[in-house]
Amino acid sequence: MQNEPQGLDGPAEAGSPEADVIVVGAGMSGLVAARDLRRRGVDVIVLESADRVGGRVMGVTTALGSHLDLGGQWIGAGHHRVTALAAELGLTKYDMYTEGMPDIIDRGRRRPLVSPATLPIIPALLTVDILARTGRTDRWNDTTLDRWLQKVPGRLARRFLEVLALVSWTADLDRFSVNAMTRLVREQGGMSTILATKNGAQEALLVEGIWTLAERLAAELGSRVHTDSRVTAIERDATGATVRTVDGSYRARRVIVAVPPPVAARIHHDPPLPAQRATLERDTHMGTVYKAVAVYEQPFWRDRARGELLVLDQPGRVITDSTAPGGPGHLCMLASGPEARNLADLEPDERRRVLLDPLVPHLGKPIADPVEWHEKAWHQDEHVEGGYVVVPDPGTTAGIMPHPHEPAGILHWAGAETAAEHPGYVEGAIHAGERAAGEVAAALEQSNSFS
Ligand SMILES: Cc1cc2nc3c(=O)[nH]c(=O)nc-3n(C[C@H](O)[C@H](O)[C@H](O)COP(=O)(O)OP(=O)(O)OC[C@H]3O[C@@H](n4cnc5c(N)ncnc54)[C@H](O)[C@@H]3O)c2cc1C
């Protein structure tokens, strides 16, 4: 089938590159879909808006030779597709370093997660879990999380839940409904899975960084991946589609859009999209998240205290010790919502100071002076527009995961949020890529047998 595109006589400009399938977006989902199709002998081109592949996975190799993730990083329990892909591509998985539950830092004071002052948190967490597992929460579709949290007794418990919600779902709490939250908790396996390291969502990492998966998939696809190629329009007709980018056009029999709906909303469609997909693109937004990783010669803090913290003081943030075995110390920080936006507005030195100086009394003086500092405000990335995931607007249900992915004729959908299993995670991105590739391969085979 390779290099023999059929039925490509639609209205593209003469000389337009042609392929059986065009994949829009070189995140994990689009790359997996493209590789899967290639392996089935299908001719495929991937069009990526940014000058790099990976989308919400991205990383850095430090001067000390370690690799760190600035985007997605953890492999959760049961994420067997990421584990299998990592093994196939020769990458090494390691368990996240943990000594149990994180401590809390509140008003500069460190205290255990479970203490008399934090007791009101437990019924609130249980309520969320019970609602997620059993409740019908549709009636709370207009109630935002910030309004709901106002009813939780006690300042400390309220602030704890606020920061936990921010760093768990990266949604502004006044733009996130209680219904969306509980449905997300259900999809993600309950609060205990979301919060846990061992047997939870933060179980393991890759020594080479999860971003290396994207790099290796792209390397396998070679010149079929076109970066700096933002898709602006998809025009469908009787024989396929013309896919327009900022500086050219392509012709294909089928198209897979592996871009999250609020980001894909910038692509013009002719004919217009079916109502369900148009609503999904209109009624959702990307979360807001800032991530930083401080690098040290050694994880020296382990001699004194664990590096797993939930900081309730502004900016609320979660801190984890993502150091690989034997590697230099990696201290990872995640902040979200308005507090992340304020942080991103600061000058770089000030930002680093605001994040690290308050940790000195708890982790030791050297914490303020890392060997390297890497950071990324994902909501400022013009191609990805935010993370971790797509958030439904309050009062709507269209963006509750998993997203629908019924093809619109020759147009198919991939992306982490469409996955039936582990939506919103790298695992979901792989699952959705494989599903979309299977769907397209079957459709191509069917049309071949009729031609
Ligand atoms: C800070 C952060 C931390 C995270 N932590 C974890 C974690 O620990 N574990 C985990 O499993 N998941 C995590 N996630 C989520 C995970 O990274 C994503 O679910 C996954 O990478 C999404 O992959 P995707 O291919 O579906 O979408 P994306 O990665 O969003 O890929 C979409 C691609 O489409 C491109 N694009 C956009 N518009 C166009 C256009 N018009 N034309 C062409 N290309 C276009 C984008 O540039 C992008 O490359 C995290 C995400 C972030 C941001």
Coordinates of N, CA, C and O and ligand atoms in Angstrom, one line a residue, residues 24-30 47-50 52 54-57 70-75 79 229-232 258-260 263 267 289 291 334 378 383-384 386-389 415-417 424-427 429, ligand 1:
V24 N -2.9 14.3 12.6 CA -2.7 15.6 13.0 C -2.3 15.6 14.5 O -3.1 15.2 15.3
G25 N -1.1 16.0 14.8 CA -0.6 16.1 16.2 C 0.4 15.0 16.4 O 0.1 13.8 16.3
A26 N 1.6 15.3 16.8 CA 2.7 14.3 17.2 C 2.9 14.2 18.7 O 4.0 14.2 19.1
G27 N 1.8 14.2 19.4 CA 1.9 13.8 20.8 C 1.9 12.3 20.9 O 2.0 11.6 19.8
M28 N 1.9 11.7 22.1 CA 2.1 10.3 22.2 C 1.0 9.5 21.4 O 1.2 8.5 20.7
S29 N -0.2 10.1 21.4 CA -1.4 9.4 20.7 C -1.2 9.4 19.2 O -1.3 8.3 18.6
G30 N -0.9 10.5 18.7 CA -0.7 10.6 17.2 C 0.5 9.8 16.7 O 0.4 9.1 15.7
L47 N 1.5 15.5 10.9 CA 1.6 17.0 10.8 C 1.6 17.5 12.2 O 0.6 17.3 13.0
E48 N 2.7 18.2 12.7 CA 2.8 18.7 14.0 C 3.0 20.2 14.0 O 3.9 20.6 13.3
S49 N 2.3 20.9 14.8 CA 2.3 22.3 14.8 C 3.6 22.9 15.4 O 4.2 23.8 14.9
A50 N 4.1 22.2 16.5 CA 5.3 22.7 17.1 C 6.6 22.3 16.4 O 6.6 21.6 15.4
R52 N 8.8 20.5 17.7 CA 9.3 19.3 18.4 C 8.1 18.3 18.4 O 7.0 18.7 18.2
G54 N 6.0 15.2 20.8 CA 5.8 14.9 22.2 C 4.6 15.5 22.8 O 4.0 15.0 23.7
G55 N 4.2 16.7 22.4 CA 3.1 17.5 22.9 C 3.3 17.6 24.4 O 4.2 18.2 24.9
R56 N 2.4 17.0 25.2 CA 2.4 17.1 26.7 C 3.5 16.3 27.3 O 3.5 16.3 28.6
V57 N 4.2 15.6 26.6 CA 5.5 15.0 27.2 C 6.7 15.7 26.5 O 6.7 16.0 25.3
L70 N 9.6 17.3 31.9 CA 8.9 18.6 32.2 C 7.4 18.5 32.0 O 6.6 19.4 32.4
G71 N 6.9 17.4 31.4 CA 5.5 17.2 31.2 C 5.1 15.9 31.9 O 5.6 15.7 33.0
G72 N 4.3 15.1 31.3 CA 3.9 13.8 31.9 C 5.1 13.0 32.3 O 6.2 13.1 31.6
Q73 N 5.1 12.4 33.4 CA 6.2 11.6 33.9 C 5.9 10.2 34.5 O 6.6 9.3 34.3
W74 N 4.8 10.2 35.3 CA 4.6 8.9 36.0 C 3.9 7.9 35.2 O 3.0 8.2 34.4
I75 N 4.3 6.6 35.5 CA 3.6 5.5 35.0 C 2.8 4.9 36.1 O 3.4 4.5 37.2
H79 N -0.7 0.6 34.2 CA -0.4 1.3 32.9 C 0.5 0.4 32.0 O 1.6 0.6 31.8
S229 N 4.3 22.4 11.3 CA 3.2 22.2 10.3 C 1.9 22.3 11.0 O 1.2 21.3 11.1
R230 N 1.5 23.5 11.4 CA 0.2 23.6 12.0 C -1.0 23.4 11.0 O -1.0 24.1 10.0
V231 N -1.9 22.5 11.3 CA -3.0 22.3 10.5 C -4.1 23.4 10.8 O -4.4 23.7 11.9
T232 N -4.5 24.0 9.7 CA -5.5 25.1 9.8 C -6.9 24.8 9.3 O -7.8 25.3 9.8
A258 N -5.4 13.9 16.4 CA -4.9 13.5 17.7 C -4.5 14.8 18.5 O -3.4 14.9 19.1
V259 N -5.4 15.7 18.6 CA -5.2 17.0 19.2 C -6.4 17.2 20.2 O -7.5 16.9 19.8
P260 N -6.1 17.6 21.5 CA -7.2 17.7 22.4 C -8.3 18.7 21.9 O -7.9 19.7 21.3
V263 N -8.0 22.6 21.8 CA -6.9 23.0 20.9 C -7.2 22.8 19.5 O -7.0 23.7 18.6
I267 N -8.9 24.5 14.3 CA -8.9 24.0 12.9 C -10.3 24.2 12.3 O -11.3 23.9 12.9
V289 N -1.1 24.6 34.2 CA -0.1 23.9 35.1 C 1.3 24.4 34.8 O 1.7 24.7 33.7
K291 N 5.3 23.5 35.9 CA 6.2 22.4 36.5 C 7.6 22.9 36.5 O 8.1 23.5 35.6
L334 N 4.9 21.0 41.2 CA 3.8 21.2 40.3 C 2.8 22.2 41.0 O 2.5 22.0 42.1
W378 N 3.0 25.3 31.2 CA 2.3 24.7 30.1 C 1.2 25.5 29.5 O 0.9 25.4 28.3
H383 N 1.3 25.8 21.4 CA 0.8 24.6 20.6 C 0.0 23.6 21.5 O -1.0 23.0 21.0
V384 N 0.4 23.5 22.7 CA -0.3 22.5 23.6 C -1.4 23.2 24.4 O -2.4 22.6 24.7
G386 N -1.9 23.9 27.5 CA -2.1 23.6 28.9 C -2.1 22.1 29.2 O -1.7 21.3 28.4
G387 N -2.4 21.7 30.4 CA -2.4 20.3 30.8 C -2.9 20.3 32.3 O -3.2 21.4 32.8
Y388 N -2.9 19.2 32.9 CA -2.6 17.9 32.4 C -3.6 17.5 31.3 O -3.2 16.8 30.4
V389 N -4.9 17.9 31.5 CA -5.9 17.3 30.6 C -6.9 18.4 30.2 O -6.8 19.5 30.7
G415 N -6.1 10.7 20.9 CA -5.9 11.6 22.0 C -6.2 11.0 23.4 O -7.2 10.2 23.5
A416 N -5.4 11.3 24.4 CA -5.5 10.6 25.7 C -6.9 10.7 26.2 O -7.4 9.7 26.9
E417 N -7.6 11.8 26.0 CA -8.9 12.0 26.6 C -10.0 11.1 26.0 O -11.1 10.9 26.5
G424 N -6.7 10.5 29.8 CA -6.0 11.6 30.4 C -4.6 11.3 30.8 O -3.8 12.2 31.0
Y425 N -4.2 10.1 30.7 CA -2.8 9.7 31.0 C -2.1 9.3 29.7 O -2.7 9.1 28.7
V426 N -0.7 9.2 29.8 CA 0.0 8.7 28.7 C -0.5 7.3 28.3 O -0.6 7.0 27.1
E427 N -0.8 6.5 29.3 CA -1.4 5.2 29.0 C -2.6 5.4 28.1 O -2.8 4.6 27.1
A429 N -3.3 7.9 26.1 CA -2.9 8.4 24.8 C -2.5 7.2 23.9 O -2.8 7.2 22.7
Ligands
LIG1 C1 2.8 19.0 33.4 C2 2.1 17.7 33.0 C3 2.2 16.6 33.8 C4 1.6 15.4 33.5 N1 1.8 14.3 34.3 C5 1.4 13.1 33.8 C6 1.9 11.9 34.4 O1 2.7 12.0 35.4 N2 1.5 10.7 33.9 C7 0.7 10.6 32.8 O2 0.4 9.5 32.4 N3 0.2 11.7 32.2 C8 0.6 12.9 32.7 N4 0.2 14.1 32.0 C9 -0.7 14.0 30.9 C10 -0.1 13.4 29.6 O3 1.1 14.0 29.4 C11 -1.1 13.5 28.5 O4 -2.2 12.8 28.7 C12 -0.5 12.9 27.1 O5 0.8 13.2 26.9 C13 -1.4 13.4 26.0 O6 -1.0 12.9 24.8 P1 -1.8 13.2 23.4 O7 -1.1 12.7 22.3 O8 -3.2 12.8 23.6 O9 -2.0 14.8 23.4 P2 -0.8 16.0 23.2 O10 0.4 15.5 23.9 O11 -1.5 17.2 23.7 O12 -0.5 16.0 21.7 C14 -1.2 16.9 20.8 C15 -0.2 17.4 19.8 O13 -0.9 18.1 18.8 C16 -0.2 19.3 18.4 N5 -1.1 20.2 17.8 C17 -2.0 21.1 18.4 N6 -2.7 21.7 17.4 C18 -2.2 21.3 16.2 C19 -2.6 21.6 14.9 N7 -3.5 22.5 14.6 N8 -1.9 21.0 13.9 C20 -0.9 20.1 14.1 N9 -0.6 19.8 15.4 C21 -1.2 20.3 16.4 C22 0.4 19.7 19.7 O14 1.5 20.6 19.5 C23 0.8 18.4 20.3 O15 2.1 18.0 20.0 C24 0.8 15.3 32.3 C25 0.7 16.5 31.5 C26 1.4 17.6 31.8 C27 1.3 18.8 30.9

